[in-house]
PDB file of C-alpha atoms in Angstrom:
ATOM      1  CA  UNK A 531      21.796 187.775 -32.186  1.00  0.00           C
ATOM      2  CA  UNK A 532      17.815 188.525 -33.014  1.00  0.00           C
ATOM      3  CA  UNK A 533      15.164 186.918 -33.172  1.00  0.00           C
ATOM      4  CA  UNK A 534      15.915 183.186 -31.746  1.00  0.00           C
ATOM      5  CA  UNK A 535      12.523 182.587 -29.776  1.00  0.00           C
ATOM      6  CA  UNK A 536      12.687 179.520 -27.609  1.00  0.00           C
ATOM      7  CA  UNK A 537      12.804 176.196 -29.906  1.00  0.00           C
ATOM      8  CA  UNK A 538      14.327 177.828 -32.763  1.00  0.00           C
ATOM      9  CA  UNK A 539      17.797 177.906 -33.724  1.00  0.00           C
ATOM     10  CA  UNK A 540      19.844 180.423 -35.669  1.00  0.00           C
ATOM     11  CA  UNK A 541      23.548 180.109 -37.066  1.00  0.00           C
ATOM     12  CA  UNK A 542      25.792 182.429 -35.754  1.00  0.00           C
ATOM     13  CA  UNK A 543      27.264 185.303 -37.066  1.00  0.00           C
ATOM     14  CA  UNK A 544      31.254 185.089 -37.423  1.00  0.00           C
ATOM     15  CA  UNK A 545      33.880 187.898 -37.416  1.00  0.00           C
ATOM     16  CA  UNK A 546      37.190 186.985 -37.926  1.00  0.00           C
ATOM     17  CA  UNK A 547      36.280 183.121 -38.308  1.00  0.00           C
ATOM     18  CA  UNK A 548      36.784 182.780 -41.850  1.00  0.00           C
ATOM     19  CA  UNK A 549      40.538 183.473 -41.978  1.00  0.00           C
ATOM     20  CA  UNK A 550      40.900 181.427 -38.741  1.00  0.00           C
ATOM     21  CA  UNK A 551      39.168 178.427 -40.928  1.00  0.00           C
ATOM     22  CA  UNK A 552      41.547 179.486 -44.055  1.00  0.00           C
ATOM     23  CA  UNK A 553      44.467 178.913 -41.866  1.00  0.00           C
ATOM     24  CA  UNK A 554      43.368 175.623 -40.138  1.00  0.00           C
ATOM     25  CA  UNK A 555      42.808 174.210 -43.549  1.00  0.00           C
ATOM     26  CA  UNK A 556      46.042 174.868 -45.142  1.00  0.00           C
ATOM     27  CA  UNK A 557      47.670 173.374 -41.812  1.00  0.00           C
ATOM     28  CA  UNK A 558      45.354 170.258 -41.428  1.00  0.00           C
ATOM     29  CA  UNK A 559      45.251 169.151 -45.115  1.00  0.00           C
ATOM     30  CA  UNK A 560      46.099 165.646 -45.495  1.00  0.00           C
ATOM     31  CA  UNK A 561      44.593 162.548 -46.791  1.00  0.00           C
ATOM     32  CA  UNK A 562      41.985 162.060 -44.265  1.00  0.00           C
ATOM     33  CA  UNK A 563      40.911 165.939 -44.290  1.00  0.00           C
ATOM     34  CA  UNK A 564      40.834 165.344 -48.480  1.00  0.00           C
ATOM     35  CA  UNK A 565      38.729 162.400 -48.031  1.00  0.00           C
ATOM     36  CA  UNK A 566      35.915 163.814 -45.358  1.00  0.00           C
ATOM     37  CA  UNK A 567      36.187 167.413 -45.329  1.00  0.00           C
ATOM     38  CA  UNK A 568      37.254 168.562 -48.847  1.00  0.00           C
ATOM     39  CA  UNK A 569      34.150 168.944 -50.495  1.00  0.00           C
ATOM     40  CA  UNK A 570      32.140 172.031 -50.193  1.00  0.00           C
ATOM     41  CA  UNK A 571      29.131 171.034 -52.472  1.00  0.00           C
ATOM     42  CA  UNK A 572      27.419 169.552 -49.404  1.00  0.00           C
ATOM     43  CA  UNK A 573      27.802 165.900 -49.973  1.00  0.00           C
ATOM     44  CA  UNK A 574      29.995 163.502 -47.828  1.00  0.00           C
ATOM     45  CA  UNK A 575      32.575 161.551 -49.257  1.00  0.00           C
ATOM     46  CA  UNK A 576      33.689 158.698 -47.330  1.00  0.00           C
ATOM     47  CA  UNK A 577      32.610 158.711 -44.017  1.00  0.00           C
ATOM     48  CA  UNK A 578      33.752 155.290 -43.114  1.00  0.00           C
ATOM     49  CA  UNK A 579      37.137 156.716 -42.195  1.00  0.00           C
ATOM     50  CA  UNK A 580      37.755 154.825 -38.611  1.00  0.00           C
ATOM     51  CA  UNK A 581      38.373 157.202 -35.982  1.00  0.00           C
ATOM     52  CA  UNK A 582      41.714 155.321 -35.553  1.00  0.00           C
ATOM     53  CA  UNK A 583      42.856 156.570 -38.896  1.00  0.00           C
ATOM     54  CA  UNK A 584      42.144 159.932 -38.657  1.00  0.00           C
ATOM     55  CA  UNK A 585      44.495 162.308 -37.992  1.00  0.00           C
ATOM     56  CA  UNK A 586      44.273 164.086 -34.259  1.00  0.00           C
ATOM     57  CA  UNK A 587      43.367 167.621 -34.320  1.00  0.00           C
ATOM     58  CA  UNK A 588      45.418 169.602 -31.875  1.00  0.00           C
ATOM     59  CA  UNK A 589      47.481 172.626 -31.590  1.00  0.00           C
ATOM     60  CA  UNK A 590      47.366 176.243 -31.551  1.00  0.00           C
ATOM     61  CA  UNK A 591      45.221 176.826 -34.301  1.00  0.00           C
ATOM     62  CA  UNK A 592      42.783 174.457 -33.209  1.00  0.00           C
ATOM     63  CA  UNK A 593      42.948 175.833 -29.642  1.00  0.00           C
ATOM     64  CA  UNK A 594      42.141 179.164 -31.780  1.00  0.00           C
ATOM     65  CA  UNK A 595      39.235 178.003 -33.386  1.00  0.00           C
ATOM     66  CA  UNK A 596      37.725 176.657 -30.027  1.00  0.00           C
ATOM     67  CA  UNK A 597      38.456 180.215 -28.290  1.00  0.00           C
ATOM     68  CA  UNK A 598      36.667 181.685 -31.397  1.00  0.00           C
ATOM     69  CA  UNK A 599      33.393 179.049 -30.857  1.00  0.00           C
ATOM     70  CA  UNK A 600      33.826 179.851 -27.052  1.00  0.00           C
ATOM     71  CA  UNK A 601      33.231 183.781 -28.022  1.00  0.00           C
ATOM     72  CA  UNK A 602      30.031 183.120 -29.742  1.00  0.00           C
ATOM     73  CA  UNK A 603      29.043 181.215 -27.073  1.00  0.00           C
ATOM     74  CA  UNK A 604      29.477 183.214 -24.626  1.00  0.00           C
ATOM     75  CA  UNK A 605      27.898 186.032 -26.495  1.00  0.00           C
ATOM     76  CA  UNK A 606      24.726 183.760 -27.304  1.00  0.00           C
ATOM     77  CA  UNK A 607      24.023 183.456 -23.511  1.00  0.00           C
ATOM     78  CA  UNK A 608      24.395 186.969 -22.933  1.00  0.00           C
ATOM     79  CA  UNK A 609      21.859 187.399 -25.449  1.00  0.00           C
ATOM     80  CA  UNK A 610      19.434 184.964 -24.595  1.00  0.00           C
ATOM     81  CA  UNK A 611      18.583 186.464 -20.893  1.00  0.00           C
ATOM     82  CA  UNK A 612      15.108 187.627 -22.348  1.00  0.00           C
ATOM     83  CA  UNK A 613      14.358 184.052 -24.021  1.00  0.00           C
ATOM     84  CA  UNK A 614      15.047 182.587 -20.420  1.00  0.00           C
ATOM     85  CA  UNK A 615      12.785 184.874 -18.808  1.00  0.00           C
ATOM     86  CA  UNK A 616      15.451 187.304 -17.095  1.00  0.00           C
ATOM     87  CA  UNK A 617      16.905 190.710 -17.226  1.00  0.00           C
ATOM     88  CA  UNK A 618      20.326 189.342 -17.066  1.00  0.00           C
ATOM     89  CA  UNK A 619      22.441 185.849 -17.417  1.00  0.00           C
ATOM     90  CA  UNK A 620      25.819 185.772 -15.444  1.00  0.00           C
ATOM     91  CA  UNK A 621      28.327 183.290 -16.538  1.00  0.00           C
ATOM     92  CA  UNK A 622      30.601 182.236 -13.978  1.00  0.00           C
ATOM     93  CA  UNK A 623      34.031 183.131 -15.065  1.00  0.00           C
ATOM     94  CA  UNK A 624      35.288 179.236 -15.406  1.00  0.00           C
ATOM     95  CA  UNK A 625      32.259 178.205 -17.397  1.00  0.00           C
ATOM     96  CA  UNK A 626      33.515 179.411 -21.094  1.00  0.00           C
ATOM     97  CA  UNK A 627      37.252 177.862 -20.273  1.00  0.00           C
ATOM     98  CA  UNK A 628      35.747 174.755 -19.340  1.00  0.00           C
ATOM     99  CA  UNK A 629      33.540 174.467 -22.397  1.00  0.00           C
ATOM    100  CA  UNK A 630      36.534 175.298 -24.590  1.00  0.00           C
ATOM    101  CA  UNK A 631      38.658 172.194 -23.142  1.00  0.00           C
ATOM    102  CA  UNK A 632      35.387 169.999 -23.719  1.00  0.00           C
ATOM    103  CA  UNK A 633      35.042 171.338 -27.289  1.00  0.00           C
ATOM    104  CA  UNK A 634      38.853 170.352 -27.939  1.00  0.00           C
ATOM    105  CA  UNK A 635      38.307 167.229 -26.154  1.00  0.00           C
ATOM    106  CA  UNK A 636      35.452 165.965 -27.982  1.00  0.00           C
ATOM    107  CA  UNK A 637      36.924 167.031 -31.447  1.00  0.00           C
ATOM    108  CA  UNK A 638      40.196 165.907 -31.166  1.00  0.00           C
ATOM    109  CA  UNK A 639      39.828 162.642 -33.340  1.00  0.00           C
ATOM    110  CA  UNK A 640      37.384 163.720 -35.585  1.00  0.00           C
ATOM    111  CA  UNK A 641      37.832 163.800 -39.188  1.00  0.00           C
ATOM    112  CA  UNK A 642      37.750 167.449 -39.637  1.00  0.00           C
ATOM    113  CA  UNK A 643      38.306 168.380 -35.761  1.00  0.00           C
ATOM    114  CA  UNK A 644      36.238 171.348 -34.568  1.00  0.00           C
ATOM    115  CA  UNK A 645      35.302 172.299 -38.081  1.00  0.00           C
ATOM    116  CA  UNK A 646      32.899 169.477 -38.256  1.00  0.00           C
ATOM    117  CA  UNK A 647      31.336 170.449 -35.431  1.00  0.00           C
ATOM    118  CA  UNK A 648      27.288 171.281 -35.124  1.00  0.00           C
ATOM    119  CA  UNK A 649      26.647 172.475 -32.093  1.00  0.00           C
ATOM    120  CA  UNK A 650      23.013 173.028 -30.027  1.00  0.00           C
ATOM    121  CA  UNK A 651      23.438 175.485 -27.110  1.00  0.00           C
ATOM    122  CA  UNK A 652      20.346 174.834 -24.531  1.00  0.00           C
ATOM    123  CA  UNK A 653      20.022 175.769 -20.783  1.00  0.00           C
ATOM    124  CA  UNK A 654      18.213 173.491 -18.595  1.00  0.00           C
ATOM    125  CA  UNK A 655      15.856 175.988 -16.568  1.00  0.00           C
ATOM    126  CA  UNK A 656      14.958 173.030 -13.797  1.00  0.00           C
ATOM    127  CA  UNK A 657      11.650 173.542 -12.178  1.00  0.00           C
ATOM    128  CA  UNK A 658      11.987 177.052 -13.431  1.00  0.00           C
ATOM    129  CA  UNK A 659      10.465 175.780 -16.987  1.00  0.00           C
ATOM    130  CA  UNK A 660      11.073 173.313 -19.769  1.00  0.00           C
ATOM    131  CA  UNK A 661      14.742 172.831 -21.963  1.00  0.00           C
ATOM    132  CA  UNK A 662      15.211 176.160 -23.709  1.00  0.00           C
ATOM    133  CA  UNK A 663      17.085 175.992 -26.742  1.00  0.00           C
ATOM    134  CA  UNK A 664      19.595 179.027 -27.092  1.00  0.00           C
ATOM    135  CA  UNK A 665      21.432 178.969 -30.411  1.00  0.00           C
ATOM    136  CA  UNK A 666      22.514 176.412 -33.104  1.00  0.00           C
ATOM    137  CA  UNK A 667      26.225 176.965 -34.312  1.00  0.00           C
ATOM    138  CA  UNK A 668      27.883 175.575 -37.372  1.00  0.00           C
ATOM    139  CA  UNK A 669      31.367 176.133 -36.827  1.00  0.00           C
ATOM    140  CA  UNK A 670      32.102 175.763 -40.605  1.00  0.00           C
ATOM    141  CA  UNK A 671      29.381 176.136 -42.631  1.00  0.00           C
ATOM    142  CA  UNK A 672      30.687 175.541 -45.952  1.00  0.00           C
ATOM    143  CA  UNK A 673      31.064 171.889 -44.639  1.00  0.00           C
ATOM    144  CA  UNK A 674      28.821 168.801 -44.129  1.00  0.00           C
ATOM    145  CA  UNK A 675      28.940 168.307 -40.229  1.00  0.00           C
ATOM    146  CA  UNK A 676      30.954 165.226 -39.010  1.00  0.00           C
ATOM    147  CA  UNK A 677      29.672 165.237 -35.299  1.00  0.00           C
ATOM    148  CA  UNK A 678      26.648 166.743 -33.650  1.00  0.00           C
ATOM    149  CA  UNK A 679      27.202 168.211 -30.121  1.00  0.00           C
ATOM    150  CA  UNK A 680      24.522 169.276 -27.736  1.00  0.00           C
ATOM    151  CA  UNK A 681      25.476 171.357 -24.875  1.00  0.00           C
ATOM    152  CA  UNK A 682      23.337 171.538 -22.104  1.00  0.00           C
ATOM    153  CA  UNK A 683      23.955 174.172 -19.406  1.00  0.00           C
ATOM    154  CA  UNK A 684      21.962 174.485 -16.081  1.00  0.00           C
ATOM    155  CA  UNK A 685      20.831 177.506 -14.075  1.00  0.00           C
ATOM    156  CA  UNK A 686      22.570 177.422 -10.882  1.00  0.00           C
ATOM    157  CA  UNK A 687      19.571 176.287  -8.244  1.00  0.00           C
ATOM    158  CA  UNK A 688      21.589 175.662  -4.921  1.00  0.00           C
ATOM    159  CA  UNK A 689      24.936 177.406  -3.365  1.00  0.00           C
ATOM    160  CA  UNK A 690      24.915 181.103  -2.517  1.00  0.00           C
ATOM    161  CA  UNK A 691      23.385 182.426  -5.231  1.00  0.00           C
ATOM    162  CA  UNK A 692      19.905 181.358  -4.793  1.00  0.00           C
ATOM    163  CA  UNK A 693      20.326 182.820  -1.388  1.00  0.00           C
ATOM    164  CA  UNK A 694      21.527 186.080  -2.484  1.00  0.00           C
ATOM    165  CA  UNK A 695      18.338 186.199  -5.158  1.00  0.00           C
ATOM    166  CA  UNK A 696      15.713 185.476  -2.276  1.00  0.00           C
ATOM    167  CA  UNK A 697      17.702 187.970   0.045  1.00  0.00           C
ATOM    168  CA  UNK A 698      17.031 190.777  -2.741  1.00  0.00           C
ATOM    169  CA  UNK A 699      13.701 189.716  -3.635  1.00  0.00           C
ATOM    170  CA  UNK A 700      12.599 190.343  -0.050  1.00  0.00           C
ATOM    171  CA  UNK A 701      13.795 193.421   0.158  1.00  0.00           C
ATOM    172  CA  UNK A 702      12.659 195.093  -2.977  1.00  0.00           C
ATOM    173  CA  UNK A 703      11.399 198.413  -3.167  1.00  0.00           C
ATOM    174  CA  UNK A 704       7.921 198.865  -3.438  1.00  0.00           C
ATOM    175  CA  UNK A 705       8.776 201.601  -6.295  1.00  0.00           C
ATOM    176  CA  UNK A 706      10.075 198.881  -8.361  1.00  0.00           C
ATOM    177  CA  UNK A 707       8.191 197.737 -11.526  1.00  0.00           C
ATOM    178  CA  UNK A 708       8.002 194.943 -13.576  1.00  0.00           C
ATOM    179  CA  UNK A 709       9.355 197.116 -16.525  1.00  0.00           C
ATOM    180  CA  UNK A 710      12.496 197.374 -14.995  1.00  0.00           C
ATOM    181  CA  UNK A 711      13.310 194.186 -12.941  1.00  0.00           C
ATOM    182  CA  UNK A 712      17.415 195.044 -12.958  1.00  0.00           C
ATOM    183  CA  UNK A 713      18.973 192.738 -10.427  1.00  0.00           C
ATOM    184  CA  UNK A 714      15.899 191.301  -9.129  1.00  0.00           C
ATOM    185  CA  UNK A 715      15.761 189.061 -12.091  1.00  0.00           C
ATOM    186  CA  UNK A 716      18.969 188.212 -12.566  1.00  0.00           C
ATOM    187  CA  UNK A 717      19.946 184.533 -13.003  1.00  0.00           C
ATOM    188  CA  UNK A 718      23.076 182.673 -13.137  1.00  0.00           C
ATOM    189  CA  UNK A 719      24.595 179.549 -14.769  1.00  0.00           C
ATOM    190  CA  UNK A 720      25.862 176.630 -13.036  1.00  0.00           C
ATOM    191  CA  UNK A 721      29.659 175.792 -13.438  1.00  0.00           C
ATOM    192  CA  UNK A 722      28.479 172.364 -14.439  1.00  0.00           C
ATOM    193  CA  UNK A 723      27.165 171.161 -17.848  1.00  0.00           C
ATOM    194  CA  UNK A 724      26.168 168.368 -19.963  1.00  0.00           C
ATOM    195  CA  UNK A 725      27.909 167.544 -23.391  1.00  0.00           C
ATOM    196  CA  UNK A 726      26.121 165.082 -25.426  1.00  0.00           C
ATOM    197  CA  UNK A 727      28.085 163.878 -28.743  1.00  0.00           C
ATOM    198  CA  UNK A 728      26.708 162.006 -31.572  1.00  0.00           C
ATOM    199  CA  UNK A 729      28.619 161.013 -34.618  1.00  0.00           C
ATOM    200  CA  UNK A 730      27.019 161.753 -38.004  1.00  0.00           C
ATOM    201  CA  UNK A 731      28.937 159.174 -40.283  1.00  0.00           C
ATOM    202  CA  UNK A 732      28.651 156.259 -38.097  1.00  0.00           C
ATOM    203  CA  UNK A 733      25.638 154.678 -35.976  1.00  0.00           C
ATOM    204  CA  UNK A 734      27.754 154.624 -32.559  1.00  0.00           C
ATOM    205  CA  UNK A 735      26.264 154.980 -29.356  1.00  0.00           C
ATOM    206  CA  UNK A 736      25.626 158.481 -27.810  1.00  0.00           C
ATOM    207  CA  UNK A 737      28.681 159.651 -25.752  1.00  0.00           C
ATOM    208  CA  UNK A 738      27.685 161.741 -22.847  1.00  0.00           C
ATOM    209  CA  UNK A 739      29.603 163.473 -20.560  1.00  0.00           C
ATOM    210  CA  UNK A 740      29.077 165.380 -17.376  1.00  0.00           C
ATOM    211  CA  UNK A 741      31.476 168.030 -16.965  1.00  0.00           C
ATOM    212  CA  UNK A 742      31.848 170.387 -13.737  1.00  0.00           C
TER     213      UNK A 742
END
């Protein structure tokens, strides 16, 4: 994704997602969805629907949508290496799966399920710099979002990886130039992250979850 400088967000570009969303809309069409999600005109319908009255979204199609969002997040992070000041950003194998599970968990009893999510993707660089805004993703741009989710990922600051980085930096050959940093400027994300959820149709408090 191009041009997403630090502090600026761009909407994600989806491939097969419209077809997935059409399937989801057919399966989950009901009274609750009609009241909250049916309008594509940009206006909210009855957002006073209580969480206990809304249908919980789960099942294979919602999991498929979560996988699409997870893939977009993974690609956005890979494309954001330059924004984070490194040549390559490594994601632990378990991180995308953990993010997908958290998305399903937080969207389960929302009126529109995961379709109603507006996701801000950020990376906490610790003592290397301020919080970096990577991407903003509207899961279904035809709907008014029903909840806002901020995912704060962290650069790994403990464990084996920083020690490996220091080892390579200490043995860096003199001919290595700043223009081709290669492995010398590679960063790795931690397996842990923070999820901050705010409902956009009520004045409830923030829900903050630490995931590891």
